[in-house]
Structure formats: C-alpha cells, structure tokens
Short mmCIF file of C-alpha atoms in Angstrom, two decimals:
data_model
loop_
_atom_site.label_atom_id
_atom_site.label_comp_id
_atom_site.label_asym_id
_atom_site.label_seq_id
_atom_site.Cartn_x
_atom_site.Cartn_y
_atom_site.Cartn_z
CA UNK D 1 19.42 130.98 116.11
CA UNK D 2 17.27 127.72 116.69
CA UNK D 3 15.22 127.37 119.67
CA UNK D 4 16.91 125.97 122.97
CA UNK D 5 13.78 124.80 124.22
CA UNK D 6 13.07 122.64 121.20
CA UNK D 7 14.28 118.81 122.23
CA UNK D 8 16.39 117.46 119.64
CA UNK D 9 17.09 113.70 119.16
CA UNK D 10 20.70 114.34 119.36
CA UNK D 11 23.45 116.89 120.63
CA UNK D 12 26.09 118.09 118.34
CA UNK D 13 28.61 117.14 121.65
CA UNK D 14 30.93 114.60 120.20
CA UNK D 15 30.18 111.20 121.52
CA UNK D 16 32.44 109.12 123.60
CA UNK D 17 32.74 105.69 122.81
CA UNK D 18 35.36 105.14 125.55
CA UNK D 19 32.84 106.72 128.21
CA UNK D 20 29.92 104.85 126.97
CA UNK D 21 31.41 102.20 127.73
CA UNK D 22 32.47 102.64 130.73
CA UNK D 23 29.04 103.71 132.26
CA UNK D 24 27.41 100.32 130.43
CA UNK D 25 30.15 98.55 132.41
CA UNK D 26 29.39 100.12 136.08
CA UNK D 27 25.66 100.10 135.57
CA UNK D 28 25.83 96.57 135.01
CA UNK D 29 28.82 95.73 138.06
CA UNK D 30 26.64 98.36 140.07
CA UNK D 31 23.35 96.65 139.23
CA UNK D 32 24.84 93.02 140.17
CA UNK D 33 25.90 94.60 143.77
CA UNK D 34 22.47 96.21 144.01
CA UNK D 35 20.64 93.00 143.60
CA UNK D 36 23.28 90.85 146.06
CA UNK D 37 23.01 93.68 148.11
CA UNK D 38 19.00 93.56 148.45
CA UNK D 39 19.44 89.81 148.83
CA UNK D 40 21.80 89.58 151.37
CA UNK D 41 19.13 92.38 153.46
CA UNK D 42 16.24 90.35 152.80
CA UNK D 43 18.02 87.19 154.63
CA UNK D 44 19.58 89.07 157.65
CA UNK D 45 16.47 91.08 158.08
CA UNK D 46 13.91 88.88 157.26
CA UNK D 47 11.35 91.26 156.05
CA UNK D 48 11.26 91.34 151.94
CA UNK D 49 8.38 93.76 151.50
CA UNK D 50 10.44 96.40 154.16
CA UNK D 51 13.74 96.42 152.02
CA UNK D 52 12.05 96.32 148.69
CA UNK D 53 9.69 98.84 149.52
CA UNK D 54 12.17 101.35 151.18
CA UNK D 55 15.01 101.18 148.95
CA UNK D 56 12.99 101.43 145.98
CA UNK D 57 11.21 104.75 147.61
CA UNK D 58 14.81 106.70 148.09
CA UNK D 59 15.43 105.44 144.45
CA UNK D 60 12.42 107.37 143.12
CA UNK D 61 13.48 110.16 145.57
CA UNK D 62 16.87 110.60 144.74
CA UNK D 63 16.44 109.72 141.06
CA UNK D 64 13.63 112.36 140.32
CA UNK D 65 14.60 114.97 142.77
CA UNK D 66 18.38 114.93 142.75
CA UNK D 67 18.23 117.97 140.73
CA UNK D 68 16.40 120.10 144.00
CA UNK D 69 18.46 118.13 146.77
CA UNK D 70 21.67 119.44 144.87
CA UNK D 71 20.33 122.75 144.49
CA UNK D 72 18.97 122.79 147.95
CA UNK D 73 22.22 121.91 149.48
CA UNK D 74 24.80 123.97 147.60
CA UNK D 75 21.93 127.19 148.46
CA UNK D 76 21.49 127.05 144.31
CA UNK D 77 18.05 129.00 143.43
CA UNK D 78 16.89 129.29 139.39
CA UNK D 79 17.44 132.95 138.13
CA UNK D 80 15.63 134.26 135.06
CA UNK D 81 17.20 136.23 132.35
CA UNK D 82 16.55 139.51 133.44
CA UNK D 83 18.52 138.65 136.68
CA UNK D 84 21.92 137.44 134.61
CA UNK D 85 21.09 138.41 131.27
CA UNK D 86 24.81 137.76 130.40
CA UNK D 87 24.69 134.22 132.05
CA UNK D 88 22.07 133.46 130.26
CA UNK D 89 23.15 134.30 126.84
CA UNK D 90 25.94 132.05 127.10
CA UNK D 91 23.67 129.36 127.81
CA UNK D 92 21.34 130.12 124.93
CA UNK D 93 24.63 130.55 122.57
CA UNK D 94 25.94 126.92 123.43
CA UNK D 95 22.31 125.04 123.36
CA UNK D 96 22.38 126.46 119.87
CA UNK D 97 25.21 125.27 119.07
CA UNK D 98 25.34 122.12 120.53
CA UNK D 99 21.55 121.86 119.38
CA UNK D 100 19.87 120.17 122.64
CA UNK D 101 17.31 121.49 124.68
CA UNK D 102 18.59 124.67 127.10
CA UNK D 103 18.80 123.16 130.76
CA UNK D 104 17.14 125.57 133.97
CA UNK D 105 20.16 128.10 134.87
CA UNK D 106 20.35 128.58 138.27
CA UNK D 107 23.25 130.48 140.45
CA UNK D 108 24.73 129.69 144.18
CA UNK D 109 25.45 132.61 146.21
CA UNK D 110 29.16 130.99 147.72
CA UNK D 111 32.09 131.99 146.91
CA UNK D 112 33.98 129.28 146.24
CA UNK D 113 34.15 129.10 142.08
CA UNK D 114 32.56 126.10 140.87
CA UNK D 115 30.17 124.59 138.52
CA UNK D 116 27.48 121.91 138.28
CA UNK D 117 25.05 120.01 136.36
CA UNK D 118 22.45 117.81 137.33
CA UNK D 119 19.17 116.25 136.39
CA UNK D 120 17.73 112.37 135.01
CA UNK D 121 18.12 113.59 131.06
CA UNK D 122 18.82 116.66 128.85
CA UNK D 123 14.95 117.87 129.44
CA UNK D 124 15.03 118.10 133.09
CA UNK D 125 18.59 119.40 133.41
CA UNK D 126 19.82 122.82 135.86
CA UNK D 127 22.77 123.94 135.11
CA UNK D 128 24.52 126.24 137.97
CA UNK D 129 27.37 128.36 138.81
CA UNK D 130 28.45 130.00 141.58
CA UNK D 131 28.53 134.01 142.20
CA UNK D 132 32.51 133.62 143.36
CA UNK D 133 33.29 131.98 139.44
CA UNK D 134 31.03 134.95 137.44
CA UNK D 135 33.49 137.13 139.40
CA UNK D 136 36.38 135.60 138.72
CA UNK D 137 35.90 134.05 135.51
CA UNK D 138 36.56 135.91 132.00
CA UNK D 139 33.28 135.36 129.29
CA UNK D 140 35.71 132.67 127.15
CA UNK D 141 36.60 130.96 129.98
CA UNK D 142 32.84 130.77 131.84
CA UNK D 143 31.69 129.82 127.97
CA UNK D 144 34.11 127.02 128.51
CA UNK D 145 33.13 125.71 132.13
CA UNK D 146 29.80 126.13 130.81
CA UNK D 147 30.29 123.89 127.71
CA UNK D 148 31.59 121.24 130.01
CA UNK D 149 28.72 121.36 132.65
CA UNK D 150 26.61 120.45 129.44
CA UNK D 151 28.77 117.97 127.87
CA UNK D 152 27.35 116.02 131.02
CA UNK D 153 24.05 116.18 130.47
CA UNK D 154 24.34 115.52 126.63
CA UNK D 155 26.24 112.76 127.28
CA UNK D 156 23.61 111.99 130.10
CA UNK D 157 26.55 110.96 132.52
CA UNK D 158 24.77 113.22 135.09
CA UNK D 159 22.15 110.17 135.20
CA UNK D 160 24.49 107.42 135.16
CA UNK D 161 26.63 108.84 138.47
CA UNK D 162 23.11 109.92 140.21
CA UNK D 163 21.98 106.37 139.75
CA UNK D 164 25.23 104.76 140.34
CA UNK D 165 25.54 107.02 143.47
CA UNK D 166 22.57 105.87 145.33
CA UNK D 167 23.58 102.16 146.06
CA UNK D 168 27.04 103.78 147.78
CA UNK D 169 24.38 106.51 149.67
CA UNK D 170 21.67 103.34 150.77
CA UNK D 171 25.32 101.59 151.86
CA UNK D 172 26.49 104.24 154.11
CA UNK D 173 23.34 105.31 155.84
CA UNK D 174 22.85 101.53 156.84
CA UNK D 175 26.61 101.69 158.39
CA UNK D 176 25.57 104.55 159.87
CA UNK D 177 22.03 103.49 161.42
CA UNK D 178 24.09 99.97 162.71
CA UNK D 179 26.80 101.53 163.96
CA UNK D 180 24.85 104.38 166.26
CA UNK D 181 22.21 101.87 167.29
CA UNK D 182 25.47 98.78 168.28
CA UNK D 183 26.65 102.16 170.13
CA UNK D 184 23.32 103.50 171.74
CA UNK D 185 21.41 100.25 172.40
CA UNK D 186 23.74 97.47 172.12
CA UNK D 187 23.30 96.62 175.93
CA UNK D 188 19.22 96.08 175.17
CA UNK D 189 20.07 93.63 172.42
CA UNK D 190 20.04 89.51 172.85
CA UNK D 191 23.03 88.03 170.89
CA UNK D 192 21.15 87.13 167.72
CA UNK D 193 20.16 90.61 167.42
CA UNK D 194 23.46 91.89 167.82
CA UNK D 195 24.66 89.17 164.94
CA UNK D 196 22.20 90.72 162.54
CA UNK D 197 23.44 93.84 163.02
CA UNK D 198 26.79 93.06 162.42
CA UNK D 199 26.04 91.12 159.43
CA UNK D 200 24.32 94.01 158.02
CA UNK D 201 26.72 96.50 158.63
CA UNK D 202 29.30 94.22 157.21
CA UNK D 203 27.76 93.51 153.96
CA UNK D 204 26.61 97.38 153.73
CA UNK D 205 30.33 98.43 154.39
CA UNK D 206 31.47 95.91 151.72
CA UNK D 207 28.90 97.37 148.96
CA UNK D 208 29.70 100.90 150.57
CA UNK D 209 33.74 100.12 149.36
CA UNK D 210 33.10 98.33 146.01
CA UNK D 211 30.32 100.78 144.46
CA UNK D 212 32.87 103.98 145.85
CA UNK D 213 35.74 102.88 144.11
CA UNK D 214 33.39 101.93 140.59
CA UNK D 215 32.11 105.59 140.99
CA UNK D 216 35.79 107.15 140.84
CA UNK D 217 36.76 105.49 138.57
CA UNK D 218 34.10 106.67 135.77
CA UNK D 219 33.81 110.09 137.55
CA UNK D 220 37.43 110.41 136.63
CA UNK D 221 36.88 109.23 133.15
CA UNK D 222 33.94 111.53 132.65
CA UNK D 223 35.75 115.01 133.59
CA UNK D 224 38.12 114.36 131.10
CA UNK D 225 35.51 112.93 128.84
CA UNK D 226 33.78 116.60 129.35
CA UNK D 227 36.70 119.01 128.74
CA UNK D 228 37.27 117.06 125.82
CA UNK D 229 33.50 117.78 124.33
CA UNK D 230 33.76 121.24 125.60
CA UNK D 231 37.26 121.84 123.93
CA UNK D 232 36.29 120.88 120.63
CA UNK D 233 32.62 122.09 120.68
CA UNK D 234 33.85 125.81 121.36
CA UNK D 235 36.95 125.49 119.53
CA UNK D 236 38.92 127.21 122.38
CA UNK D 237 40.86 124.72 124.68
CA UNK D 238 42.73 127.43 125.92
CA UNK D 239 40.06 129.51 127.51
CA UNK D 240 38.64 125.88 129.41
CA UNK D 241 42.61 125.24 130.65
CA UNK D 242 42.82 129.17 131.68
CA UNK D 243 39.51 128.37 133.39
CA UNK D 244 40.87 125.11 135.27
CA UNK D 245 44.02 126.45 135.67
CA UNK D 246 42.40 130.03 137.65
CA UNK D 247 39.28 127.88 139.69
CA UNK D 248 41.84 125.13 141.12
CA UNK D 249 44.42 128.27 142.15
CA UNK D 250 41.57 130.47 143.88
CA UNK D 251 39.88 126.99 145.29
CA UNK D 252 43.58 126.16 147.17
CA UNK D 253 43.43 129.68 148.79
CA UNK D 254 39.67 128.98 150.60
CA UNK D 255 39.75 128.32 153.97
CA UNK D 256 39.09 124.46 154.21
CA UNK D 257 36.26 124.52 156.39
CA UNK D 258 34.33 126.56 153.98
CA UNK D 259 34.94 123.76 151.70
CA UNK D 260 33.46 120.91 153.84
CA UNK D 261 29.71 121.26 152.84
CA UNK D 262 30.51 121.61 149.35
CA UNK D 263 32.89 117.97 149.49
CA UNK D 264 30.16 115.57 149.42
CA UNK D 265 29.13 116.75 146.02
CA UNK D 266 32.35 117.02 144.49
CA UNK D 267 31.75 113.92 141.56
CA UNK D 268 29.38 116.12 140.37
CA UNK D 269 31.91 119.70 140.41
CA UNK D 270 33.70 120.99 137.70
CA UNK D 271 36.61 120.80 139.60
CA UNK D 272 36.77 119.61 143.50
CA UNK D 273 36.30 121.25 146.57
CA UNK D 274 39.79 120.29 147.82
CA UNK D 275 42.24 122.83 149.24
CA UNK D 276 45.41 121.07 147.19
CA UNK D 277 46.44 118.54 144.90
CA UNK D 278 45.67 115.05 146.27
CA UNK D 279 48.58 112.77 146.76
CA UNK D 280 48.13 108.85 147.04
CA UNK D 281 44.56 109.75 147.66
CA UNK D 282 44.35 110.86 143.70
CA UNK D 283 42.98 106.55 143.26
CA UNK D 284 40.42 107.76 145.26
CA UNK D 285 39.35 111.04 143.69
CA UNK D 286 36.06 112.01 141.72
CA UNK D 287 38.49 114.06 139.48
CA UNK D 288 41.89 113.35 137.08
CA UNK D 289 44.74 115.80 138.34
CA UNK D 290 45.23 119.11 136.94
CA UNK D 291 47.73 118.04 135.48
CA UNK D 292 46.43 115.64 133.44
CA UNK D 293 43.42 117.46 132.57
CA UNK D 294 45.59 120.72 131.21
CA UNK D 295 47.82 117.77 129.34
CA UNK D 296 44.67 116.66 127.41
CA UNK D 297 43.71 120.26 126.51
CA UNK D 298 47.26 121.06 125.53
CA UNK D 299 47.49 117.96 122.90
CA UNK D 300 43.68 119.10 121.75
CA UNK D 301 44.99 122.54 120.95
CA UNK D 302 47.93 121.32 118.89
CA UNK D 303 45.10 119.14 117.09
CA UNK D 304 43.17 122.54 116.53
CA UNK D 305 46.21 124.77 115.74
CA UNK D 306 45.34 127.06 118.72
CA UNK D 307 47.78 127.98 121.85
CA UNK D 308 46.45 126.40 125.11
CA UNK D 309 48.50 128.22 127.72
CA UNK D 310 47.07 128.75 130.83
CA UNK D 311 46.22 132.29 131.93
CA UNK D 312 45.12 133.42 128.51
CA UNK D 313 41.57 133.14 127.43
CA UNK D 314 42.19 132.70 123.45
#
C-alpha cells in the first residue's frame, strides 16, 4: 500500500471538466464583485487604508484557518488511530487508492449524521464525520460518504467555496453592523452620516444577494460533481445512494432546532441540515435534491453493471 502522507502531483479522482469550469467562472464573477465591492467602500467611507487593510485581514483569517473555525463550530476535535482504528483505515484505504496525500481525520460528537471536508489544498485538508453517521452508517456506505468528502479536496472545490464564501460573509456582517448601529444610534447621527450608512448597507446587501446565489449554484454542481468521483472511484454507487438515501431519512426525523447551528455550514455538508425536502426554495439550496442525486447514481450503476437500489450496501 503506498504512503498517504506522500503528496502526489495528482489524484486518481476523475476530473471534472464541467466543474472546473464552473469554479473558473465564479472566481472570476466573484472576484469582479469583490473589487466593485472594495471600491464602492472606499468612496462611501472614505478611508482606503481601513477597508483594504481589514478585509484583507479576515481573508487571511478565514482562508488559512477555515479548517479550525469549521471544526471549532461543529465541536469537531482530530482523533488518532488508536481512538477509531476502523475510521481510520478507511481513510488510509481510499488515499491509497485515490493516491493523494491522507487529510487530518477528525470526529464531531452530534448526532445528527453528516460529513465534511475542509481546508486551502489536499495537504492541509480534515476530513470529519460525525459520531450519529459511524452509528448509523454500514462500512460500504461510510467508505462511500468518505470517498465523496475527498473528491472535494482533490478536486480542491473545498478552496474555491471557502474563498468564494468570504465576500457573501464580509457582505452580511456589514448589513449587520449598519443595520444595528441605524437602529441603536441613528438619533446621534447628522443626515450625511445617516446617507453613508445607507449607501453602505445597500451596496453590501446587493453583493450579499449576487455572491449567495453564484455560491448555490456551484455548491449544487459540486455535490453532484462529488458522488460522481466517489461512485466511480469505489466502484459501488449503490452503497453512496444507500448512504444518501439513510442520512437524508434519519436527518428529517431531528428535531429542527438541533439543526440550526449546524445550517450555516451546510455548502460544505454531505448532505444538508434541513428537516425535509426544500420546495421553491431548492434555487436557493447548497445541495441538488435527493432525487436527483440518487438519479445520477442510478444511471452510473447501469454504466458499471452494478444494482444501485437504495437500502442495500452492494
């Protein structure tokens, strides 16, 4: 068996011309509204150094430490082999045979079943899972979820929607900071003041909007993108669509206010924290249907000559 820990100059994941291309194309919108966005904060605010110098520290933050915020926030912690030896042979089994470098493993006591990956590139990835999907999940079907976690990071998507995720963040916390300080302190402000403000939280709200619905749109893309690589990288769509198939059943059955904290990460889930499946609101979702994603695994196993029902683990 070669050595996970060796970096290799490519993954055996099959690439994804069609996803490729999409993340050049919302890098590139993204990075337009980024610069307009700076801009347009410059003139309202009239302080260049200020903007520049703040925005660009949260980049660096987010950017090089989105791997411990996620972990932080979903109560993730790294485990070591001797803790989930089983875990971690899985792991081992697909960096070997996907040949890239094996990410940190790490486990979040919740028990909502779910999966992550996160991380700037395939060297400085974490990989977790949480203790309610080892229970639940049979070894096929976690080998699946696990080969799709690290599609992402082979296909450095991970990267693209942490990056691409931080304009929308900036965005919102500036609505937020306008709209609490109109509401706390607009009776101190003169009228210009009060104009700035508004401008600002217009134009944020505006980038907010545009850079949300570029980020579904390619998040969407990318899950399918991911059970695609996983499906023919293990040669088992049917234990990834029993996997789906069981998480998005036992996910509908938790309460939804245990699902609130876990929400705001849900571009970045193997499936989302939502209690059913969305309606209209499926435009605006980080994820493609069910549905859709056991279609794609169905039409993969008649490509492979193997039985993709859901419920059995192949």
């Amino acid at each position: 068996m070669p050595d996970c820990g060796v970096v290799q100059m490519q993954s055996r994941f099959r690439s994804d011309r069609g996803l490729t291309v999409r993340m050049t194309v919302t890098l590139f919108l993204l990075g337009l509204l980024y610069v307009a966005f700076v801009a347009a904060l410059i003139v309202l605010l009239k302080s260049w150094l200020l903007v520049v110098v703040l925005i660009a520290a949260m980049f660096v933050a987010q950017f090089w430490f989105s791997d411990r915020i996620a972990l932080f926030a979903m109560r993730g912690r790294v485990v070591e082999r001797e803790e989930y030896p089983e875990l971690h042979a899985v792991v081992d089994r697909l960096c070997a045979l996907s040949d890239m470098p094996k990410p940190v493993v790490a486990v979040s006591d919740m028990d909502m079943p779910n999966a992550f990956a996160t991380g700037r590139n395939p060297q400085n990835a974490v990989v977790c899972v949480t203790t309610g999907l080892l229970r639940r999940l049979e070894p096929a079907e976690l080998e699946g979820v696990l080969a799709h976690e690290l599609s992402h990071v082979a296909h450095k998507d991970v990267a693209v929607i942490t990056v691409a995720s931080f304009l929308g963040v900036i965005a919102g916390l500036i609505v937020r900071f306008a709209f609490y300080s109109q509401v706390f302190g607009g009776g101190r402000r003169d009228q210009n003041t009060a104009a700035v403000f508004a401008a600002v939280m217009g134009v944020s709200a505006a980038v907010y909007a545009l850079s949300f619905l570029l980020i579904r749109a390619l998040s969407r893309y990318r899950e399918l993108a991911a059970d695609r690589a996983a499906a023919l990288l293990t040669g088992r769509p049917s234990a990834l669509a029993s996997a789906l198939a069981k998480v998005s059943g036992d996910i509908a059955r938790i309460p939804t206010k245990d699902l609130r904290t876990a929400q705001a990460f849900n571009a970045f889930y193997f499936t989302p924290a939502i209690g059913r499946e969305p309606g209209i609101e499926r435009f605006f979702s980080t994820h493609p249907s069910l549905a859709q994603r056991l279609d794609q695994l169905g039409r993969i196993s008649d490509e492979l000559g193997e039985a993709a029902t859901p419920g059995k683990a192949g």
